[in-house]
Amino acid sequence: MLHYAYGSVKKSAQAYVPLPFPVKSEEEVVVQFRKALEAAKDGGRRKVRLAVIDHITSMPSVVIPVKRLTKICREEGVEHVFVDAAHAIGNVEVDMKEIGADFYASNLYKWFFCPPSAAFLYCRKSPTSPDLHHPVVSSEYGKGLPMESGWVGARDYTVQLVVPDAVDFVNRFEGGVAGITRRNHEKVLEMGEMLADAWGTCLGSPPAMTCSMVMVGLPSSLGVASDKDAQKLRRHLREVFRVEVPIYYNSPKEGDDGISHQVYNVADDYYKLRDAVRKLVVDGFTCRSLSSN
């Protein structure tokens, strides 16, 4: 899996693909992925049973060329490919059959206006499909994964029941989900470039590898030198300037903040962040001046 995969997912695996950041092109990701696969196969003495590939990494935020990486896995004999697409639906165009992974999971509550826990799992048909089971055994065991997943214990199914209403809501916007995705992408790039220009920094990925989220470099004078500094700065921006923005420490470089755009965001949201960081720089602020509490 990619080394900046989601933290809790990383803890379940032992091998990470080191990726550069900032990212300049898809080729950088592809080259590192091929190298990691070769190392994992250990000259053909070992078989890679599972590759977990993010469609969109969240911190730092980068759109990964999942179709190309899945194709490489097929060529190299990887047994199964699982695409962790938590941020994908409502954020980028998705064609699961074209991607070709064995499993593809995405949340509907991040970018599709559903309540928390709404999600789906897509499983590619294969000879091993009958061997797939829900981890909680119920009376529907053996009737196929969809049936086994349909009624599990005392789960609250309210979240699933509102999905059709979320689809109706999305379709009220011009162009539906595709229109929302396109406008969010255009706007987050515009605001990201505005912030990078104002702070004398750069974006973390090219437009083709950006979705409705983008990483923007913070001024080095702020002294973001650790994950703890990043969290302290985030809290300071929230408490003093009423700005909420995730901040990522990119060792050994300075920190980056991750901005996103959704239909409810306006330009003033980003100008407020720009001006807050500018004031910190002018005032000679550094993260060392903040308490760890």
Coordinates of C-alpha atoms in Angstrom, one line a residue:
M1 CA 0.0 0.0 0.0
L2 CA 1.0 3.6 -0.4
H3 CA 2.9 5.1 2.6
Y4 CA 0.5 8.0 2.9
A5 CA -2.5 5.7 2.9
Y6 CA -5.1 6.3 5.7
G7 CA -3.4 5.8 9.1
S8 CA -5.7 3.2 10.5
V9 CA -5.5 1.2 7.3
K10 CA -1.7 1.3 7.3
K11 CA -1.5 -0.3 10.7
S12 CA -2.9 -3.5 9.2
A13 CA -0.1 -3.9 6.6
Q14 CA 3.6 -4.3 6.7
A15 CA 4.8 -3.0 3.3
Y16 CA 4.4 0.6 2.1
V17 CA 5.2 2.1 -1.2
P18 CA 7.2 5.3 -0.6
L19 CA 5.8 8.2 -2.6
P20 CA 7.3 11.6 -3.3
F21 CA 5.5 14.7 -2.1
P22 CA 4.9 17.3 -3.6
V23 CA 4.0 15.2 -6.6
K24 CA 4.9 16.4 -10.1
S25 CA 3.4 13.7 -12.3
E26 CA 1.7 10.3 -12.4
E27 CA 4.9 8.8 -13.6
E28 CA 6.6 9.4 -10.2
V29 CA 3.9 7.3 -8.5
V30 CA 4.0 4.6 -11.1
V31 CA 7.9 4.3 -10.9
Q32 CA 7.8 4.0 -7.2
F33 CA 5.0 1.5 -7.2
R34 CA 6.8 -0.8 -9.7
K35 CA 10.0 -0.6 -7.5
A36 CA 8.0 -1.6 -4.4
L37 CA 6.3 -4.5 -6.1
E38 CA 9.7 -5.8 -7.3
A39 CA 11.1 -5.6 -3.8
A40 CA 8.0 -7.3 -2.3
K41 CA 8.3 -10.2 -4.8
D42 CA 11.9 -10.7 -3.7
G43 CA 13.1 -11.9 -7.1
G44 CA 10.0 -14.2 -7.6
R45 CA 10.5 -16.0 -4.2
R46 CA 7.4 -14.3 -2.7
K47 CA 3.9 -13.7 -4.0
V48 CA 2.0 -10.5 -3.3
R49 CA -1.4 -11.5 -2.2
L50 CA -3.0 -8.1 -1.8
A51 CA -2.4 -4.5 -2.9
V52 CA -4.3 -1.7 -1.2
I53 CA -4.4 1.4 -3.4
D54 CA -5.9 4.7 -2.5
H55 CA -8.0 6.4 -5.2
I56 CA -7.5 9.7 -3.4
T57 CA -5.2 10.1 -0.5
S58 CA -6.5 12.5 2.1
M59 CA -3.3 13.8 3.9
P60 CA -1.6 14.7 1.7
S61 CA -4.3 14.9 -0.9
V62 CA -3.4 13.4 -4.3
V63 CA -5.4 11.6 -6.9
I64 CA -3.7 8.3 -7.6
P65 CA -3.6 6.7 -11.1
V66 CA -5.5 3.6 -9.8
K67 CA -6.3 2.2 -13.2
R68 CA -2.6 2.2 -14.2
L69 CA -1.5 0.7 -10.9
T70 CA -4.2 -2.0 -11.0
K71 CA -3.0 -2.9 -14.5
I72 CA 0.5 -3.2 -13.2
C73 CA -0.7 -5.5 -10.4
R74 CA -2.3 -7.8 -13.0
E75 CA 0.9 -7.9 -15.0
E76 CA 2.9 -8.7 -11.9
G77 CA 0.7 -11.5 -10.6
V78 CA -0.7 -9.7 -7.6
E79 CA -3.6 -11.9 -6.3
H80 CA -6.1 -9.2 -5.4
V81 CA -6.4 -5.4 -5.6
F82 CA -8.4 -3.4 -3.2
V83 CA -9.0 0.3 -3.9
D84 CA -9.6 2.4 -0.8
A85 CA -11.8 5.2 -2.4
A86 CA -13.1 6.8 0.7
H87 CA -13.0 10.3 -0.9
A88 CA -13.9 9.3 -4.5
I89 CA -17.7 9.3 -5.0
G90 CA -18.8 12.9 -5.6
N91 CA -15.1 14.0 -5.8
V92 CA -13.8 12.4 -9.1
E93 CA -15.3 10.5 -12.0
V94 CA -15.5 6.8 -11.0
D95 CA -15.9 3.8 -13.3
M96 CA -15.2 0.7 -11.2
K97 CA -15.3 -1.8 -14.1
E98 CA -12.8 0.3 -16.0
I99 CA -10.4 0.5 -13.0
G100 CA -10.6 -3.3 -12.8
A101 CA -9.8 -3.8 -9.1
D102 CA -11.2 -6.8 -7.3
F103 CA -12.7 -4.6 -4.5
Y104 CA -13.6 -0.9 -4.5
A105 CA -15.0 0.8 -1.4
S106 CA -16.1 4.4 -1.1
N107 CA -18.0 6.5 1.5
L108 CA -21.1 8.4 0.6
Y109 CA -20.9 10.8 3.6
K110 CA -17.7 12.6 2.6
W111 CA -18.7 14.1 -0.8
F112 CA -22.2 12.8 -1.5
F113 CA -24.2 14.5 1.3
C114 CA -25.2 11.4 3.2
P115 CA -25.0 10.8 7.0
P116 CA -21.9 9.3 8.5
S117 CA -21.4 5.5 7.9
A118 CA -23.1 5.5 4.5
A119 CA -20.8 3.6 2.2
F120 CA -20.6 0.8 -0.4
L121 CA -18.4 -2.1 -1.3
Y122 CA -18.0 -3.2 -5.0
C123 CA -16.7 -6.7 -5.6
R124 CA -15.6 -7.8 -9.1
K125 CA -17.0 -11.1 -10.2
S126 CA -14.5 -13.8 -10.2
P127 CA -14.2 -17.6 -9.5
T128 CA -13.5 -16.8 -5.9
S129 CA -16.6 -14.6 -5.4
P130 CA -18.6 -17.4 -3.7
D131 CA -15.9 -17.5 -1.0
L132 CA -16.5 -13.9 0.1
H133 CA -18.5 -13.5 3.3
H134 CA -19.6 -10.8 5.7
P135 CA -17.4 -10.9 8.8
V136 CA -20.5 -11.1 11.0
V137 CA -22.2 -14.5 10.5
S138 CA -25.9 -14.3 10.3
S139 CA -28.9 -16.5 9.2
E140 CA -28.2 -15.4 5.6
Y141 CA -24.7 -17.0 5.6
G142 CA -24.0 -18.8 2.3
K143 CA -26.5 -16.8 0.3
G144 CA -23.9 -14.5 -1.2
L145 CA -22.2 -11.4 0.1
P146 CA -25.1 -8.9 -0.7
M147 CA -27.6 -11.0 1.2
E148 CA -25.2 -11.6 4.1
S149 CA -24.7 -7.8 4.3
G150 CA -28.3 -6.9 4.0
W151 CA -29.4 -7.7 7.6
V152 CA -26.7 -7.7 10.3
G153 CA -27.8 -7.8 13.9
A154 CA -29.4 -4.7 15.4
R155 CA -27.8 -2.2 13.0
D156 CA -29.6 1.1 12.4
Y157 CA -30.5 1.2 8.7
T158 CA -31.7 4.8 8.6
V159 CA -28.5 5.9 6.9
Q160 CA -29.0 3.6 3.9
L161 CA -32.6 4.6 3.6
V162 CA -31.8 8.3 3.0
V163 CA -29.4 7.6 0.1
P164 CA -32.1 8.0 -2.6
D165 CA -32.9 11.4 -1.2
A166 CA -29.2 12.4 -1.3
V167 CA -29.2 11.3 -5.0
D168 CA -32.3 13.6 -5.6
F169 CA -30.6 16.4 -3.8
V170 CA -27.4 16.1 -5.9
N171 CA -29.4 16.1 -9.1
R172 CA -30.9 19.5 -8.3
F173 CA -27.6 21.0 -9.1
E174 CA -26.6 21.9 -12.7
G175 CA -25.0 18.8 -14.2
G176 CA -25.7 16.6 -11.2
V177 CA -22.7 15.0 -9.4
A178 CA -20.5 15.5 -12.5
G179 CA -21.3 19.3 -12.5
I180 CA -20.6 19.6 -8.8
T181 CA -17.3 17.7 -9.1
R182 CA -16.1 19.8 -12.1
R183 CA -17.0 23.2 -10.4
N184 CA -15.4 22.1 -7.1
H185 CA -12.2 21.1 -8.9
E186 CA -12.0 24.3 -10.8
K187 CA -12.7 26.4 -7.7
V188 CA -10.3 24.6 -5.3
L189 CA -7.5 25.0 -7.9
E190 CA -8.3 28.7 -8.2
M191 CA -8.3 29.2 -4.4
G192 CA -5.2 27.0 -3.9
E193 CA -3.2 29.0 -6.5
M194 CA -4.4 32.2 -4.9
L195 CA -3.1 31.1 -1.5
A196 CA 0.2 29.8 -2.9
D197 CA 0.8 33.1 -4.6
A198 CA 0.0 35.1 -1.5
W199 CA 2.3 33.0 0.7
G200 CA 5.1 32.5 -1.9
T201 CA 4.7 28.7 -1.9
C202 CA 3.4 26.0 -4.2
L203 CA 0.6 23.4 -4.6
G204 CA 1.3 19.8 -3.7
S205 CA 0.2 18.2 -7.0
P206 CA -0.6 19.2 -10.6
P207 CA -4.2 19.9 -11.7
A208 CA -4.6 16.4 -13.2
M209 CA -3.8 14.8 -9.8
T210 CA -6.1 17.2 -7.9
C211 CA -9.8 16.6 -7.1
S212 CA -11.9 18.9 -4.8
M213 CA -9.0 19.0 -2.4
V214 CA -5.5 20.4 -2.8
M215 CA -2.4 20.8 -0.6
V216 CA -0.9 24.3 -0.3
G217 CA 2.5 24.9 1.1
L218 CA 2.7 27.1 4.2
P219 CA 5.4 29.7 4.7
S220 CA 8.5 28.1 6.2
S221 CA 8.8 31.0 8.7
L222 CA 5.9 29.5 10.6
G223 CA 8.3 26.8 11.8
V224 CA 6.1 23.7 11.3
A225 CA 8.7 21.1 12.2
S226 CA 6.6 18.1 13.4
D227 CA 3.2 16.6 13.4
K228 CA 2.7 18.1 16.9
D229 CA 3.5 21.6 15.5
A230 CA 0.9 21.0 12.7
Q231 CA -1.8 20.2 15.2
K232 CA -0.8 23.2 17.4
L233 CA -1.0 25.5 14.4
R234 CA -4.4 24.1 13.4
R235 CA -5.8 24.7 16.9
H236 CA -4.3 28.3 16.9
L237 CA -6.0 29.1 13.6
R238 CA -9.3 27.7 14.9
E239 CA -9.2 29.5 18.3
V240 CA -7.8 32.8 17.3
F241 CA -9.0 33.3 13.7
R242 CA -12.0 31.0 13.6
V243 CA -10.5 29.2 10.6
E244 CA -10.7 25.4 10.5
V245 CA -8.2 23.8 8.1
P246 CA -6.2 20.5 8.3
I247 CA -2.4 20.9 8.4
Y248 CA 0.0 18.2 7.3
Y249 CA 3.7 18.0 8.3
N250 CA 5.7 17.0 5.3
S251 CA 9.1 15.9 6.7
P252 CA 11.7 17.3 6.1
K253 CA 10.0 20.2 4.4
E254 CA 7.7 22.8 5.9
G255 CA 4.1 22.1 6.6
D256 CA 1.2 22.1 4.1
D257 CA -2.4 22.8 4.7
G258 CA -5.1 20.9 2.9
I259 CA -8.0 22.9 1.5
S260 CA -11.2 21.6 -0.1
H261 CA -14.2 23.1 -1.9
Q262 CA -17.8 22.1 -1.7
V263 CA -21.0 23.8 -3.0
Y264 CA -21.5 25.7 0.3
N265 CA -18.0 27.3 0.3
V266 CA -17.4 30.9 -0.8
A267 CA -14.3 32.8 -1.7
D268 CA -14.3 34.7 1.6
D269 CA -13.6 31.4 3.4
Y270 CA -10.2 31.2 1.6
Y271 CA -9.4 34.9 1.9
K272 CA -9.9 34.6 5.7
L273 CA -7.3 31.8 5.8
R274 CA -4.9 33.8 3.5
D275 CA -5.1 36.8 5.7
A276 CA -4.7 34.8 9.0
V277 CA -1.5 33.2 7.8
R278 CA -0.2 36.5 6.4
K279 CA -0.8 38.1 9.8
L280 CA 1.1 35.3 11.6
V281 CA 4.1 35.8 9.2
V282 CA 4.1 39.6 9.6
D283 CA 3.9 39.2 13.4
G284 CA 6.9 36.9 13.4
F285 CA 4.9 34.0 14.8
T286 CA 6.4 30.5 15.0
C287 CA 5.0 27.2 16.3
R288 CA 7.6 27.2 19.0
S289 CA 5.7 30.0 20.7
L290 CA 2.6 27.8 21.2
S291 CA 2.0 25.6 24.2
S292 CA 1.8 21.9 23.7
N293 CA -1.4 21.7 25.9

